[in-house]
PDB file of C-alpha atoms in Angstrom:
ATOM      1  CA  MET A  79      74.034  96.232 113.049  1.00 41.00           C
ATOM      2  CA  GLY A  80      76.310  97.958 115.470  1.00 47.00           C
ATOM      3  CA  GLY A  81      78.952 100.524 115.831  1.00 81.00           C
ATOM      4  CA  ARG A  82      82.136  98.683 114.939  1.00 92.00           C
ATOM      5  CA  ASP A  83      84.501  99.350 112.055  1.00 96.00           C
ATOM      6  CA  ILE A  84      85.838  96.041 110.734  1.00 97.00           C
ATOM      7  CA  LEU A  85      88.333  95.786 107.892  1.00 97.00           C
ATOM      8  CA  HIS A  86      88.970  92.638 105.891  1.00 98.00           C
ATOM      9  CA  VAL A  87      92.311  92.939 104.102  1.00 98.00           C
ATOM     10  CA  ASP A  88      93.191  90.399 101.418  1.00 97.00           C
ATOM     11  CA  MET A  89      96.369  90.415  99.334  1.00 97.00           C
ATOM     12  CA  ASP A  90      95.628  90.161  95.611  1.00 95.00           C
ATOM     13  CA  ALA A  91      97.031  86.961  94.031  1.00 95.00           C
ATOM     14  CA  PHE A  92      99.507  86.896  96.894  1.00 97.00           C
ATOM     15  CA  TYR A  93     102.081  84.304  95.818  1.00 97.00           C
ATOM     16  CA  VAL A  94     102.116  85.630  92.258  1.00 97.00           C
ATOM     17  CA  SER A  95     102.431  89.226  93.486  1.00 97.00           C
ATOM     18  CA  VAL A  96     105.474  88.327  95.591  1.00 97.00           C
ATOM     19  CA  GLU A  97     107.090  86.571  92.631  1.00 97.00           C
ATOM     20  CA  LEU A  98     106.463  89.526  90.306  1.00 96.00           C
ATOM     21  CA  ARG A  99     108.553  91.722  92.609  1.00 95.00           C
ATOM     22  CA  LYS A 100     111.501  89.565  91.513  1.00 93.00           C
ATOM     23  CA  ARG A 101     110.279  89.219  87.907  1.00 95.00           C
ATOM     24  CA  PRO A 102     108.804  92.578  86.864  1.00 94.00           C
ATOM     25  CA  ASP A 103     109.184  91.477  83.233  1.00 96.00           C
ATOM     26  CA  LEU A 104     106.213  89.153  83.809  1.00 96.00           C
ATOM     27  CA  HIS A 105     103.788  91.949  84.735  1.00 94.00           C
ATOM     28  CA  GLY A 106     100.703  91.796  82.524  1.00 95.00           C
ATOM     29  CA  LEU A 107     101.319  88.178  81.483  1.00 97.00           C
ATOM     30  CA  PRO A 108      99.414  85.044  82.542  1.00 97.00           C
ATOM     31  CA  VAL A 109     101.410  83.584  85.435  1.00 97.00           C
ATOM     32  CA  TRP A 110     100.792  81.003  88.106  1.00 97.00           C
ATOM     33  CA  VAL A 111     102.744  79.745  91.089  1.00 97.00           C
ATOM     34  CA  GLY A 112     102.890  75.965  91.274  1.00 96.00           C
ATOM     35  CA  GLY A 113     103.907  73.066  89.103  1.00 91.00           C
ATOM     36  CA  ALA A 114     104.554  73.736  85.429  1.00 88.00           C
ATOM     37  CA  THR A 115     102.912  70.524  84.191  1.00 86.00           C
ATOM     38  CA  ARG A 116     102.349  68.466  87.367  1.00 90.00           C
ATOM     39  CA  GLY A 117     101.019  69.269  90.812  1.00 93.00           C
ATOM     40  CA  VAL A 118      98.593  72.103  91.514  1.00 96.00           C
ATOM     41  CA  VAL A 119      98.224  75.835  90.957  1.00 97.00           C
ATOM     42  CA  LEU A 120      98.705  77.676  94.254  1.00 96.00           C
ATOM     43  CA  SER A 121      97.965  81.179  92.957  1.00 96.00           C
ATOM     44  CA  ALA A 122      97.182  82.624  89.541  1.00 97.00           C
ATOM     45  CA  SER A 123      97.556  86.139  88.171  1.00 97.00           C
ATOM     46  CA  TYR A 124      94.423  87.913  87.023  1.00 95.00           C
ATOM     47  CA  GLU A 125      95.638  87.518  83.451  1.00 97.00           C
ATOM     48  CA  ALA A 126      95.749  83.718  83.948  1.00 97.00           C
ATOM     49  CA  ARG A 127      92.363  83.781  85.688  1.00 97.00           C
ATOM     50  CA  ALA A 128      90.890  85.299  82.538  1.00 96.00           C
ATOM     51  CA  TYR A 129      91.601  81.914  80.888  1.00 97.00           C
ATOM     52  CA  GLY A 130      89.888  80.049  83.734  1.00 97.00           C
ATOM     53  CA  VAL A 131      93.037  79.170  85.693  1.00 97.00           C
ATOM     54  CA  GLU A 132      92.523  79.294  89.460  1.00 94.00           C
ATOM     55  CA  GLY A 133      94.124  78.201  92.707  1.00 93.00           C
ATOM     56  CA  GLY A 134      93.648  74.536  93.576  1.00 94.00           C
ATOM     57  CA  MET A 135      93.407  73.489  89.927  1.00 95.00           C
ATOM     58  CA  SER A 136      95.752  70.809  88.595  1.00 96.00           C
ATOM     59  CA  SER A 137      98.673  72.186  86.623  1.00 96.00           C
ATOM     60  CA  THR A 138      97.771  69.816  83.769  1.00 96.00           C
ATOM     61  CA  ARG A 139      94.341  71.396  83.400  1.00 96.00           C
ATOM     62  CA  ALA A 140      95.747  74.906  83.822  1.00 96.00           C
ATOM     63  CA  ARG A 141      98.255  74.263  81.024  1.00 96.00           C
ATOM     64  CA  ARG A 142      95.430  73.125  78.733  1.00 96.00           C
ATOM     65  CA  LEU A 143      93.467  76.288  79.490  1.00 97.00           C
ATOM     66  CA  CYS A 144      96.441  78.623  79.123  1.00 96.00           C
ATOM     67  CA  PRO A 145      99.320  76.999  77.220  1.00 96.00           C
ATOM     68  CA  ASP A 146     101.442  80.168  77.160  1.00 95.00           C
ATOM     69  CA  ALA A 147     101.313  80.910  80.893  1.00 96.00           C
ATOM     70  CA  VAL A 148     104.536  81.128  82.898  1.00 96.00           C
ATOM     71  CA  ALA A 149     104.682  78.737  85.871  1.00 96.00           C
ATOM     72  CA  ILE A 150     106.903  79.662  88.819  1.00 97.00           C
ATOM     73  CA  ARG A 151     108.047  77.303  91.546  1.00 96.00           C
ATOM     74  CA  PRO A 152     106.888  78.468  94.998  1.00 96.00           C
ATOM     75  CA  ASP A 153     109.282  80.222  97.373  1.00 97.00           C
ATOM     76  CA  TYR A 154     107.639  79.803 100.781  1.00 96.00           C
ATOM     77  CA  ASP A 155     110.383  81.658 102.652  1.00 97.00           C
ATOM     78  CA  ALA A 156     109.693  84.753 100.544  1.00 97.00           C
ATOM     79  CA  TYR A 157     105.939  84.501 101.174  1.00 97.00           C
ATOM     80  CA  GLU A 158     106.484  84.193 104.936  1.00 97.00           C
ATOM     81  CA  ALA A 159     108.770  87.234 104.947  1.00 97.00           C
ATOM     82  CA  VAL A 160     106.298  89.414 103.025  1.00 98.00           C
ATOM     83  CA  SER A 161     103.435  88.186 105.207  1.00 98.00           C
ATOM     84  CA  ASP A 162     105.378  89.140 108.337  1.00 98.00           C
ATOM     85  CA  GLY A 163     105.928  92.616 106.895  1.00 98.00           C
ATOM     86  CA  VAL A 164     102.249  93.018 106.038  1.00 98.00           C
ATOM     87  CA  PHE A 165     101.108  91.931 109.501  1.00 98.00           C
ATOM     88  CA  ALA A 166     103.591  94.341 111.085  1.00 98.00           C
ATOM     89  CA  ILE A 167     101.732  97.105 109.220  1.00 98.00           C
ATOM     90  CA  PHE A 168      98.396  95.830 110.522  1.00 98.00           C
ATOM     91  CA  GLU A 169      99.648  95.677 114.098  1.00 97.00           C
ATOM     92  CA  ALA A 170     100.960  99.234 113.865  1.00 96.00           C
ATOM     93  CA  ILE A 171      97.404 100.336 113.026  1.00 96.00           C
ATOM     94  CA  THR A 172      95.517  98.343 115.684  1.00 96.00           C
ATOM     95  CA  PRO A 173      96.266  95.569 118.206  1.00 96.00           C
ATOM     96  CA  LEU A 174      92.966  93.928 117.223  1.00 97.00           C
ATOM     97  CA  VAL A 175      94.177  91.808 114.305  1.00 98.00           C
ATOM     98  CA  GLU A 176      92.755  88.375 113.503  1.00 98.00           C
ATOM     99  CA  ARG A 177      94.976  86.400 111.126  1.00 98.00           C
ATOM    100  CA  VAL A 178      93.010  84.257 108.686  1.00 97.00           C
ATOM    101  CA  SER A 179      95.964  83.098 106.576  1.00 96.00           C
ATOM    102  CA  LEU A 180      99.350  84.308 105.317  1.00 96.00           C
ATOM    103  CA  ASP A 181      97.658  86.896 103.132  1.00 96.00           C
ATOM    104  CA  GLU A 182      94.357  87.704 104.829  1.00 97.00           C
ATOM    105  CA  ALA A 183      93.203  89.275 108.090  1.00 98.00           C
ATOM    106  CA  PHE A 184      90.401  91.055 109.902  1.00 98.00           C
ATOM    107  CA  LEU A 185      91.207  94.301 111.715  1.00 98.00           C
ATOM    108  CA  ASP A 186      88.942  95.998 114.235  1.00 97.00           C
ATOM    109  CA  ILE A 187      89.745  99.691 113.710  1.00 96.00           C
ATOM    110  CA  THR A 188      86.854 101.065 115.780  1.00 94.00           C
ATOM    111  CA  GLY A 189      89.229 102.831 118.162  1.00 90.00           C
ATOM    112  CA  THR A 190      91.492 104.427 115.553  1.00 91.00           C
ATOM    113  CA  ARG A 191      89.287 107.308 114.360  1.00 86.00           C
ATOM    114  CA  ARG A 192      90.798 109.962 116.631  1.00 87.00           C
ATOM    115  CA  LEU A 193      94.364 109.149 115.573  1.00 89.00           C
ATOM    116  CA  LEU A 194      93.964 108.030 111.967  1.00 92.00           C
ATOM    117  CA  GLY A 195      90.690 109.480 110.691  1.00 92.00           C
ATOM    118  CA  GLN A 196      87.610 107.920 109.147  1.00 93.00           C
ATOM    119  CA  PRO A 197      87.542 104.144 108.490  1.00 94.00           C
ATOM    120  CA  ALA A 198      87.920 104.527 104.713  1.00 96.00           C
ATOM    121  CA  GLN A 199      91.005 106.696 105.289  1.00 96.00           C
ATOM    122  CA  VAL A 200      92.485 103.934 107.459  1.00 97.00           C
ATOM    123  CA  GLY A 201      91.760 101.379 104.753  1.00 97.00           C
ATOM    124  CA  GLU A 202      93.473 103.512 102.120  1.00 97.00           C
ATOM    125  CA  LEU A 203      96.415 104.085 104.472  1.00 97.00           C
ATOM    126  CA  ILE A 204      96.865 100.326 104.856  1.00 98.00           C
ATOM    127  CA  ARG A 205      96.679  99.806 101.087  1.00 98.00           C
ATOM    128  CA  ALA A 206      99.299 102.519 100.538  1.00 98.00           C
ATOM    129  CA  LEU A 207     101.650 101.152 103.216  1.00 98.00           C
ATOM    130  CA  VAL A 208     101.421  97.587 101.885  1.00 98.00           C
ATOM    131  CA  ALA A 209     102.157  98.828  98.362  1.00 97.00           C
ATOM    132  CA  ASP A 210     105.023 101.085  99.438  1.00 97.00           C
ATOM    133  CA  GLU A 211     106.705  98.762 101.945  1.00 97.00           C
ATOM    134  CA  GLN A 212     106.031  95.335 100.416  1.00 97.00           C
ATOM    135  CA  GLY A 213     105.472  96.118  96.745  1.00 96.00           C
ATOM    136  CA  ILE A 214     102.188  94.223  96.456  1.00 97.00           C
ATOM    137  CA  ALA A 215      98.518  95.169  96.174  1.00 97.00           C
ATOM    138  CA  CYS A 216      95.710  94.393  98.572  1.00 97.00           C
ATOM    139  CA  SER A 217      91.944  94.785  98.578  1.00 98.00           C
ATOM    140  CA  VAL A 218      90.053  96.080 101.592  1.00 98.00           C
ATOM    141  CA  GLY A 219      86.452  95.574 102.648  1.00 98.00           C
ATOM    142  CA  LEU A 220      85.046  97.815 105.371  1.00 97.00           C
ATOM    143  CA  ALA A 221      81.805  97.040 107.205  1.00 97.00           C
ATOM    144  CA  PRO A 222      80.175  96.728 110.644  1.00 96.00           C
ATOM    145  CA  THR A 223      80.770  92.933 110.797  1.00 95.00           C
ATOM    146  CA  LYS A 224      83.366  90.381 109.666  1.00 95.00           C
ATOM    147  CA  LEU A 225      80.974  88.627 107.282  1.00 93.00           C
ATOM    148  CA  ILE A 226      80.052  91.808 105.431  1.00 95.00           C
ATOM    149  CA  ALA A 227      83.673  93.050 105.453  1.00 96.00           C
ATOM    150  CA  LYS A 228      84.806  89.792 103.829  1.00 95.00           C
ATOM    151  CA  MET A 229      82.154  90.085 101.136  1.00 94.00           C
ATOM    152  CA  ALA A 230      83.012  93.751 100.630  1.00 95.00           C
ATOM    153  CA  SER A 231      86.699  92.945 100.029  1.00 96.00           C
ATOM    154  CA  ASN A 232      85.634  90.475  97.335  1.00 93.00           C
ATOM    155  CA  ARG A 233      83.696  93.322  95.708  1.00 94.00           C
ATOM    156  CA  ALA A 234      86.802  95.539  95.957  1.00 96.00           C
ATOM    157  CA  LYS A 235      89.092  93.155  94.052  1.00 94.00           C
ATOM    158  CA  PRO A 236      91.509  93.704  92.542  1.00 93.00           C
ATOM    159  CA  ASN A 237      93.407  96.465  94.304  1.00 96.00           C
ATOM    160  CA  GLY A 238      90.517  98.494  95.678  1.00 97.00           C
ATOM    161  CA  LEU A 239      88.462  99.431  98.739  1.00 98.00           C
ATOM    162  CA  TYR A 240      84.732  98.925  99.195  1.00 98.00           C
ATOM    163  CA  GLN A 241      82.799 100.234 102.196  1.00 97.00           C
ATOM    164  CA  VAL A 242      79.405  99.037 103.407  1.00 96.00           C
ATOM    165  CA  ARG A 243      78.025 101.416 106.034  1.00 94.00           C
ATOM    166  CA  PRO A 244      75.605 100.156 108.720  1.00 92.00           C
ATOM    167  CA  GLY A 245      72.570 101.552 106.918  1.00 91.00           C
ATOM    168  CA  GLU A 246      73.640 100.013 103.597  1.00 93.00           C
ATOM    169  CA  VAL A 247      73.943  96.354 104.629  1.00 90.00           C
ATOM    170  CA  VAL A 248      70.552  95.172 103.339  1.00 90.00           C
ATOM    171  CA  GLU A 249      70.950  97.136 100.100  1.00 93.00           C
ATOM    172  CA  PHE A 250      74.408  95.568  99.615  1.00 88.00           C
ATOM    173  CA  LEU A 251      73.356  91.997 100.413  1.00 85.00           C
ATOM    174  CA  HIS A 252      69.972  91.546  98.746  1.00 85.00           C
ATOM    175  CA  PRO A 253      71.028  91.655  95.054  1.00 86.00           C
ATOM    176  CA  LEU A 254      73.938  89.238  95.574  1.00 81.00           C
ATOM    177  CA  ASP A 255      73.838  85.659  94.310  1.00 80.00           C
ATOM    178  CA  VAL A 256      73.560  83.212  97.216  1.00 81.00           C
ATOM    179  CA  GLU A 257      76.982  81.751  96.401  1.00 81.00           C
ATOM    180  CA  LYS A 258      78.550  85.120  97.252  1.00 80.00           C
ATOM    181  CA  ILE A 259      77.817  84.496 100.936  1.00 81.00           C
ATOM    182  CA  TRP A 260      81.031  83.581 102.761  1.00 76.00           C
ATOM    183  CA  GLY A 261      80.905  79.848 103.515  1.00 80.00           C
ATOM    184  CA  VAL A 262      78.290  78.923 100.900  1.00 82.00           C
ATOM    185  CA  GLY A 263      79.970  76.432  98.572  1.00 83.00           C
ATOM    186  CA  PRO A 264      78.809  74.549  95.461  1.00 85.00           C
ATOM    187  CA  SER A 265      76.829  71.915  97.398  1.00 87.00           C
ATOM    188  CA  THR A 266      74.853  74.421  99.461  1.00 86.00           C
ATOM    189  CA  THR A 267      74.371  76.609  96.383  1.00 84.00           C
ATOM    190  CA  GLY A 268      72.835  73.640  94.564  1.00 88.00           C
ATOM    191  CA  HIS A 269      70.413  72.982  97.437  1.00 82.00           C
ATOM    192  CA  LEU A 270      69.414  76.649  97.602  1.00 83.00           C
ATOM    193  CA  HIS A 271      68.852  76.797  93.849  1.00 88.00           C
ATOM    194  CA  LYS A 272      66.568  73.741  94.065  1.00 88.00           C
ATOM    195  CA  LEU A 273      64.500  75.682  96.590  1.00 86.00           C
ATOM    196  CA  GLY A 274      64.299  78.581  94.141  1.00 85.00           C
ATOM    197  CA  LEU A 275      66.659  80.736  96.188  1.00 84.00           C
ATOM    198  CA  ARG A 276      69.125  82.458  93.880  1.00 86.00           C
ATOM    199  CA  THR A 277      69.786  85.814  95.543  1.00 84.00           C
ATOM    200  CA  VAL A 278      70.317  86.768  99.169  1.00 82.00           C
ATOM    201  CA  GLY A 279      67.173  88.901  99.060  1.00 80.00           C
TER     202      GLY A 279
END
């Protein structure tokens, strides 16, 4: 498990976070971006997620779960503009940026130590710049590989940083439920459970 420093950076509830910049009065309330009563939920605030609302869910079901939530129509131009600003920050840190989506990327920061310090310092710098320049929060996972960095950023959510050092990979992975592995969905989880496999270890 080699000598690379890989960051996975993921914006927290991205569409909702962008909308809350325009509607600070909605901070702390259950909010989703998407249809109010028809269509789908594109992104849900953590307050809405506490009621079971999540991205990809029908708005009808979301409204049943959380009748008092505020639904906001999506503004894709705003999301593109914020995404461009976030990726400009990434590219100022390292040229080795792999875009996963509008709000998610891998960064290879192996060569930045001399200029920017230890990997965790770089991760915190990115979090601070995104918050200061774009007004939204992100979570950062730091690890020797993309897979572990992705899983580490999930552990960091919301609005945190989690580092898995090379010697800590097995200790990090083994207690996790098998469904925490990136790419393992409900169908594969069901097959693994039938085999008696419930944790990575």
